[in-house]
Short mmCIF file of C-alpha atoms and ligand atoms in Angstrom, two decimals:
data_model
loop_
_atom_site.label_atom_id
_atom_site.label_comp_id
_atom_site.label_asym_id
_atom_site.label_seq_id
_atom_site.Cartn_x
_atom_site.Cartn_y
_atom_site.Cartn_z
CA UNK A 16 158.13 -76.78 -25.37
CA UNK A 17 156.38 -78.61 -22.54
CA UNK A 18 153.36 -77.04 -20.94
CA UNK A 19 150.41 -78.03 -18.77
CA UNK A 20 146.92 -77.94 -20.22
CA UNK A 21 144.18 -77.95 -17.56
CA UNK A 22 141.05 -79.46 -19.18
CA UNK A 23 137.58 -78.11 -18.30
CA UNK A 24 136.80 -78.72 -14.61
CA UNK A 25 133.41 -80.22 -15.41
CA UNK A 26 135.15 -83.06 -17.26
CA UNK A 27 137.38 -84.04 -14.30
CA UNK A 28 136.37 -86.79 -11.87
CA UNK A 29 135.08 -85.39 -8.56
CA UNK A 30 136.94 -86.35 -5.39
CA UNK A 31 136.01 -85.97 -1.73
CA UNK A 32 137.86 -84.03 0.95
CA UNK A 33 141.11 -85.53 2.26
CA UNK A 34 141.65 -86.30 5.96
CA UNK A 35 143.81 -83.21 6.40
CA UNK A 36 141.19 -80.99 4.77
CA UNK A 37 138.52 -82.41 7.12
CA UNK A 38 140.76 -81.83 10.16
CA UNK A 39 141.39 -78.22 9.06
CA UNK A 40 137.64 -77.56 8.82
CA UNK A 41 137.10 -79.02 12.30
CA UNK A 42 139.98 -77.09 13.86
CA UNK A 43 138.79 -73.91 12.15
CA UNK A 44 135.51 -74.16 14.07
CA UNK A 45 137.24 -74.85 17.38
CA UNK A 46 139.40 -71.77 16.89
CA UNK A 47 136.57 -69.54 15.63
CA UNK A 48 138.80 -68.92 12.62
CA UNK A 49 138.28 -67.73 9.08
CA UNK A 50 140.59 -69.07 6.36
CA UNK A 51 141.62 -66.46 3.82
CA UNK A 52 143.59 -67.78 0.85
CA UNK A 53 145.30 -66.03 -2.05
CA UNK A 54 144.57 -67.18 -5.60
CA UNK A 55 148.18 -68.47 -5.76
CA UNK A 56 147.97 -71.15 -3.04
CA UNK A 57 147.54 -74.86 -3.69
CA UNK A 58 144.23 -76.37 -4.76
CA UNK A 59 143.72 -78.32 -1.50
CA UNK A 60 143.71 -75.07 0.50
CA UNK A 61 141.63 -73.14 -2.05
CA UNK A 62 138.96 -75.87 -1.85
CA UNK A 63 138.34 -75.37 1.87
CA UNK A 64 139.08 -71.66 2.36
CA UNK A 65 136.25 -69.34 3.38
CA UNK A 66 137.44 -66.82 0.84
CA UNK A 67 139.88 -67.14 -2.08
CA UNK A 68 140.86 -63.94 -3.82
CA UNK A 69 143.38 -61.29 -4.79
CA UNK A 70 145.23 -58.99 -2.41
CA UNK A 71 142.45 -56.39 -2.54
CA UNK A 72 139.61 -58.82 -1.90
CA UNK A 73 141.58 -60.42 0.91
CA UNK A 74 142.23 -57.03 2.57
CA UNK A 75 138.50 -56.27 2.42
CA UNK A 76 137.66 -59.67 3.91
CA UNK A 77 140.27 -59.20 6.65
CA UNK A 78 138.72 -55.86 7.56
CA UNK A 79 135.16 -57.15 7.72
CA UNK A 80 135.54 -60.55 9.38
CA UNK A 81 134.02 -61.15 12.80
CA UNK A 82 136.06 -64.32 13.43
CA UNK A 83 138.46 -64.29 16.39
CA UNK A 84 141.32 -65.79 14.41
CA UNK A 85 142.44 -65.23 10.84
CA UNK A 86 144.39 -68.06 9.23
CA UNK A 87 146.06 -66.50 6.22
CA UNK A 88 147.21 -68.80 3.45
CA UNK A 89 149.40 -66.45 1.46
CA UNK A 90 152.64 -64.62 2.12
CA UNK A 91 153.75 -62.51 5.06
CA UNK A 92 152.82 -59.04 3.76
CA UNK A 93 149.23 -60.26 3.25
CA UNK A 94 148.98 -61.68 6.77
CA UNK A 95 150.59 -58.51 8.13
CA UNK A 96 147.97 -56.42 6.35
CA UNK A 97 145.28 -58.51 8.04
CA UNK A 98 146.93 -57.92 11.44
CA UNK A 99 147.32 -54.18 10.81
CA UNK A 100 143.57 -53.98 10.08
CA UNK A 101 142.76 -56.18 13.12
CA UNK A 102 145.35 -55.63 15.83
CA UNK A 103 143.11 -57.30 18.42
CA UNK A 104 142.75 -60.55 16.44
CA UNK A 105 145.08 -63.52 16.27
CA UNK A 106 146.52 -63.80 12.76
CA UNK A 107 148.35 -67.01 11.91
CA UNK A 108 149.99 -68.15 8.70
CA UNK A 109 151.17 -71.62 7.76
CA UNK A 110 154.85 -70.68 7.30
CA UNK A 111 156.44 -67.52 8.69
CA UNK A 112 159.20 -67.80 6.08
CA UNK A 113 156.78 -67.24 3.19
CA UNK A 114 157.94 -63.80 2.02
CA UNK A 115 158.04 -61.89 -1.25
CA UNK A 116 160.93 -60.71 -3.41
CA UNK A 117 159.24 -57.34 -3.87
CA UNK A 118 159.14 -56.84 -0.13
CA UNK A 119 162.83 -57.70 0.20
CA UNK A 120 163.78 -55.30 -2.57
CA UNK A 121 162.47 -52.24 -0.75
CA UNK A 122 164.43 -51.35 2.35
CA UNK A 123 162.59 -48.79 4.51
CA UNK A 124 165.83 -46.93 5.29
CA UNK A 125 166.52 -46.49 1.58
CA UNK A 126 162.95 -45.39 0.97
CA UNK A 127 163.25 -42.79 3.73
CA UNK A 128 166.40 -41.41 2.08
CA UNK A 129 164.64 -41.30 -1.30
CA UNK A 130 161.67 -39.50 0.22
CA UNK A 131 164.03 -36.82 1.59
CA UNK A 132 165.24 -36.17 -1.96
CA UNK A 133 161.62 -35.62 -3.08
CA UNK A 134 159.93 -34.04 -0.06
CA UNK A 135 156.78 -33.00 -1.93
CA UNK A 136 156.13 -36.34 -3.58
CA UNK A 137 153.26 -38.58 -2.57
CA UNK A 138 154.32 -42.18 -1.87
CA UNK A 139 152.06 -44.87 -3.32
CA UNK A 140 153.21 -48.38 -2.41
CA UNK A 141 152.10 -51.67 -3.85
CA UNK A 142 150.73 -53.83 -1.03
CA UNK A 143 153.63 -56.27 -1.68
CA UNK A 144 155.92 -54.45 0.78
CA UNK A 145 156.83 -54.63 4.46
CA UNK A 146 154.79 -53.06 7.25
CA UNK A 147 157.60 -50.49 7.76
CA UNK A 148 157.43 -49.46 4.08
CA UNK A 149 153.65 -49.19 4.39
CA UNK A 150 154.19 -46.86 7.32
CA UNK A 151 156.32 -44.59 5.12
CA UNK A 152 153.65 -44.49 2.41
CA UNK A 153 150.69 -42.18 1.86
CA UNK A 154 148.52 -44.72 0.04
CA UNK A 155 148.73 -48.47 -0.53
CA UNK A 156 147.44 -50.04 -3.73
CA UNK A 157 147.07 -53.49 -5.24
CA UNK A 158 147.25 -54.55 -8.86
CA UNK A 159 143.43 -54.47 -8.84
CA UNK A 160 143.01 -50.81 -7.87
CA UNK A 161 146.36 -49.18 -8.79
CA UNK A 162 145.04 -47.46 -11.94
CA UNK A 163 141.98 -46.19 -10.14
CA UNK A 164 144.02 -44.79 -7.25
CA UNK A 165 146.67 -43.09 -9.37
CA UNK A 166 143.95 -41.45 -11.51
CA UNK A 167 142.53 -39.83 -8.35
CA UNK A 168 145.79 -38.01 -7.56
CA UNK A 169 145.92 -34.37 -8.81
CA UNK A 170 148.02 -34.24 -11.98
CA UNK A 171 150.49 -31.70 -10.59
CA UNK A 172 151.45 -33.92 -7.66
CA UNK A 173 154.67 -35.91 -8.03
CA UNK A 174 154.33 -39.61 -7.14
CA UNK A 175 156.96 -42.03 -5.85
CA UNK A 176 155.77 -45.54 -6.74
CA UNK A 177 157.34 -48.52 -5.03
CA UNK A 178 158.45 -51.26 -4.95
CA UNK A 179 157.47 -52.87 -8.31
CA UNK A 180 159.01 -51.16 -11.35
CA UNK A 181 156.94 -53.28 -13.76
CA UNK A 182 153.58 -52.60 -12.14
CA UNK A 183 154.71 -48.96 -12.01
CA UNK A 184 155.51 -48.83 -15.71
CA UNK A 185 152.16 -50.46 -16.52
CA UNK A 186 150.38 -47.75 -14.50
CA UNK A 187 152.40 -45.08 -16.33
CA UNK A 188 151.42 -46.57 -19.68
CA UNK A 189 147.71 -46.84 -18.81
CA UNK A 190 147.30 -43.48 -17.07
CA UNK A 191 149.84 -41.42 -19.07
CA UNK A 192 151.26 -40.33 -15.72
CA UNK A 193 155.04 -40.19 -15.10
CA UNK A 194 156.10 -41.38 -11.66
CA UNK A 195 159.38 -41.94 -9.81
CA UNK A 196 159.66 -45.73 -9.89
CA UNK A 197 161.45 -47.91 -7.33
CA UNK A 198 163.48 -50.70 -8.95
CA UNK A 199 161.94 -53.80 -7.32
CA UNK A 200 160.54 -56.74 -9.24
CA UNK A 201 158.75 -60.05 -8.69
CA UNK A 202 161.26 -62.87 -9.05
CA UNK A 203 158.58 -65.18 -10.48
CA UNK A 204 156.84 -62.98 -13.08
CA UNK A 205 160.15 -61.67 -14.43
CA UNK A 206 161.08 -65.23 -15.51
CA UNK A 207 158.74 -65.04 -18.50
CA UNK A 208 160.24 -64.52 -21.93
CA UNK A 209 158.17 -62.79 -24.64
CA UNK A 210 159.45 -65.23 -27.32
CA UNK A 211 158.30 -68.23 -25.28
CA UNK A 212 154.85 -66.73 -24.89
CA UNK A 213 154.65 -65.99 -28.60
CA UNK A 214 155.53 -69.63 -29.24
CA UNK A 215 152.65 -70.67 -26.96
CA UNK A 216 150.27 -68.40 -28.84
CA UNK A 217 151.26 -70.12 -32.06
CA UNK A 218 150.76 -73.54 -30.41
CA UNK A 219 147.25 -72.59 -29.18
CA UNK A 220 145.82 -70.34 -31.92
CA UNK A 221 142.89 -68.20 -30.85
CA UNK A 222 143.54 -68.63 -27.10
CA UNK A 223 143.86 -65.17 -25.48
CA UNK A 224 147.07 -64.72 -23.47
CA UNK A 225 146.41 -63.25 -20.02
CA UNK A 226 149.15 -61.93 -17.75
CA UNK A 227 149.73 -60.00 -14.53
CA UNK A 228 151.13 -56.44 -14.51
CA UNK A 229 154.15 -57.67 -12.49
CA UNK A 230 155.42 -58.98 -15.87
CA UNK A 231 158.02 -56.85 -17.71
CA UNK A 232 156.84 -54.59 -20.53
CA UNK A 233 158.07 -56.74 -23.43
CA UNK A 234 156.08 -59.65 -21.98
CA UNK A 235 152.99 -57.52 -21.33
CA UNK A 236 153.16 -56.25 -24.90
CA UNK A 237 152.54 -59.71 -26.38
CA UNK A 238 149.51 -60.32 -24.10
CA UNK A 239 145.83 -59.85 -24.89
CA UNK A 240 144.86 -58.89 -21.34
CA UNK A 241 147.00 -57.62 -18.43
CA UNK A 242 145.18 -57.49 -15.10
CA UNK A 243 145.03 -58.48 -11.44
CA UNK A 244 144.29 -62.11 -10.59
CA UNK A 245 140.69 -61.20 -9.68
CA UNK A 246 140.08 -59.51 -13.02
CA UNK A 247 141.40 -62.61 -14.80
CA UNK A 248 138.20 -64.32 -13.61
CA UNK A 249 135.88 -61.79 -15.23
CA UNK A 250 137.99 -61.56 -18.40
CA UNK A 251 138.00 -65.34 -18.96
CA UNK A 252 134.31 -65.65 -18.02
CA UNK A 253 133.16 -62.90 -20.39
CA UNK A 254 135.51 -63.57 -23.32
CA UNK A 255 133.89 -65.91 -25.88
CA UNK A 256 137.03 -68.07 -26.27
CA UNK A 257 136.92 -71.55 -24.70
CA UNK A 258 140.72 -71.65 -24.14
CA UNK A 259 143.10 -69.24 -22.39
CA UNK A 260 146.85 -69.10 -21.82
CA UNK A 261 147.51 -67.89 -18.28
CA UNK A 262 150.81 -66.11 -17.62
CA UNK A 263 150.88 -65.88 -13.85
CA UNK A 264 151.53 -68.27 -10.95
CA UNK A 265 149.94 -71.52 -12.17
CA UNK A 266 147.89 -72.14 -9.01
CA UNK A 267 145.64 -69.34 -10.28
CA UNK A 268 144.24 -71.86 -12.72
CA UNK A 269 142.55 -73.86 -9.90
CA UNK A 270 140.18 -71.00 -9.20
CA UNK A 271 139.65 -70.23 -12.89
CA UNK A 272 138.71 -73.87 -13.53
CA UNK A 273 136.36 -74.11 -10.55
CA UNK A 274 134.50 -70.90 -11.32
CA UNK A 275 134.55 -71.22 -15.12
CA UNK A 276 134.13 -75.00 -15.36
CA UNK A 277 133.54 -75.36 -19.10
CA UNK A 278 136.76 -73.75 -20.35
CA UNK A 279 140.36 -74.96 -20.84
CA UNK A 280 143.33 -73.16 -19.24
CA UNK A 281 146.93 -73.49 -20.36
CA UNK A 282 149.67 -72.62 -17.88
CA UNK A 283 152.25 -70.39 -19.59
CA UNK A 284 155.78 -71.80 -19.41
CA UNK A 285 158.66 -69.97 -17.77
CA UNK A 286 162.44 -70.46 -17.86
CA UNK A 287 162.35 -74.02 -19.20
CA UNK A 288 159.62 -75.12 -16.75
CA UNK A 289 156.13 -76.24 -17.72
CA UNK A 290 154.48 -73.53 -15.58
CA UNK A 291 155.26 -70.57 -13.33
CA UNK A 292 155.49 -71.17 -9.58
CA UNK A 293 155.97 -68.91 -6.57
CA UNK A 294 158.23 -70.63 -4.06
CA UNK A 295 156.80 -68.57 -1.21
CA UNK A 296 153.17 -69.40 -1.97
CA UNK A 297 154.11 -73.08 -2.23
CA UNK A 298 155.16 -73.01 1.44
CA UNK A 299 151.44 -73.02 2.25
CA UNK A 300 150.68 -76.72 2.58
CA UNK A 301 147.46 -78.20 4.06
CA UNK A 302 149.56 -79.85 6.82
CA UNK A 303 151.11 -76.52 7.84
CA UNK A 304 147.72 -74.81 7.70
CA UNK A 305 146.35 -77.45 10.09
CA UNK A 306 149.37 -77.07 12.40
CA UNK A 307 149.08 -73.27 12.56
CA UNK A 308 145.42 -73.55 13.52
CA UNK A 309 146.17 -76.22 16.15
CA UNK A 310 149.10 -74.36 17.70
CA UNK A 311 147.96 -70.81 16.93
CA UNK A 312 151.50 -70.37 15.69
CA UNK A 313 153.32 -68.91 13.83
CA UNK A 314 151.50 -65.66 14.55
CA UNK A 315 151.97 -62.21 13.09
CA UNK A 316 153.30 -59.88 15.74
CA UNK A 317 153.86 -56.21 15.02
CA UNK A 318 154.52 -53.40 17.47
CA UNK A 319 151.82 -50.80 18.08
CA UNK A 320 153.76 -47.98 16.42
CA UNK A 321 154.28 -49.98 13.19
CA UNK A 322 150.60 -50.92 13.15
CA UNK A 323 149.45 -47.37 13.66
CA UNK A 324 151.69 -45.94 10.93
CA UNK A 325 150.86 -48.67 8.40
CA UNK A 326 147.13 -48.63 9.03
CA UNK A 327 146.34 -45.14 7.67
CA UNK A 328 147.64 -45.76 4.09
CA UNK A 329 145.82 -49.12 3.95
CA UNK A 330 142.57 -47.53 5.13
CA UNK A 331 143.09 -44.79 2.54
CA UNK A 332 143.36 -47.44 -0.16
CA UNK A 333 140.13 -49.08 0.97
CA UNK A 334 138.33 -45.73 0.98
CA UNK A 335 139.65 -44.81 -2.47
CA UNK A 336 138.65 -48.10 -4.10
CA UNK A 337 135.09 -48.70 -3.01
P1 13P B 21 146.88 -59.59 -6.95
O1 13P B 21 146.60 -60.32 -5.69
O2 13P B 21 146.69 -58.11 -6.79
O3 13P B 21 146.19 -60.12 -8.14
O4 13P B 21 148.45 -59.76 -7.22
C1 13P B 21 149.00 -60.99 -7.31
C2 13P B 21 150.35 -61.02 -6.74
O5 13P B 21 151.31 -61.05 -7.44
C3 13P B 21 150.48 -61.07 -5.31
O6 13P B 21 151.80 -61.01 -4.97
#
């Protein structure tokens, strides 16, 4: 089994900013832009972003920023959420093709049909969905606040949860609440195999195994902690171990190393690879980030009706997870 062990950050040689990173910082000022980056983007972008975080933290930042332009290093549903919360701002992302399998696996027409079969059900959608699906939802959630939000719904109310069946089953397990689950899945997290992770645990005895709730149940069951990418930070900081196996997109480890510099992180292997990657997040390169700031393109453009319908369930999420 080949894997990547990231040694403690404070033992790595320090390097200065590259030319592209310097140009991005200069262009950011010219454009009065804020750079928001998801925990899954490359290290070069994380190093110069104004804020690096999970989907929930990024939505909060997008809502509160006073910058004229938001450059979103992430995938399209994240940049769309920023636009929905700030219709008057320019929102650019490095590559318009950076999507999400979960988003593609939930067709709004199919969701509308399903809603008609369950007219009294409340629709809670994971933020990893299209703006149209958001508009058909009552409340949006992220992996960081899903448990909290579902626990606030009266127990006699039926819930349709979409699009991630694995996040949905994790919520069911943790809250004891049965829901009607959509059958979407993350094409990256579902590559993990429980046996491979058990093998890693044997190879690194004592290192807690941390995964994301987008992993299937048999994988989650062999983990010591299942949580959002933001909560991985507090878990690894507070846990006394000096070594952790991280079962999520490997770029997460850059932030863990920077903020917890004395500990070692091991990227969990997936499907014969030495780490897990998200092909969509990898489309965010420093060169494309610079180009989108220079050209103010590609931009997120959504019609007013879509924005209006999608905004209410996102605002509801923000109110319910203060
Ligand atoms: P969070 O940002 O909620 O940690 O989820 C990670 C993810 O899989 C985004 O698609």
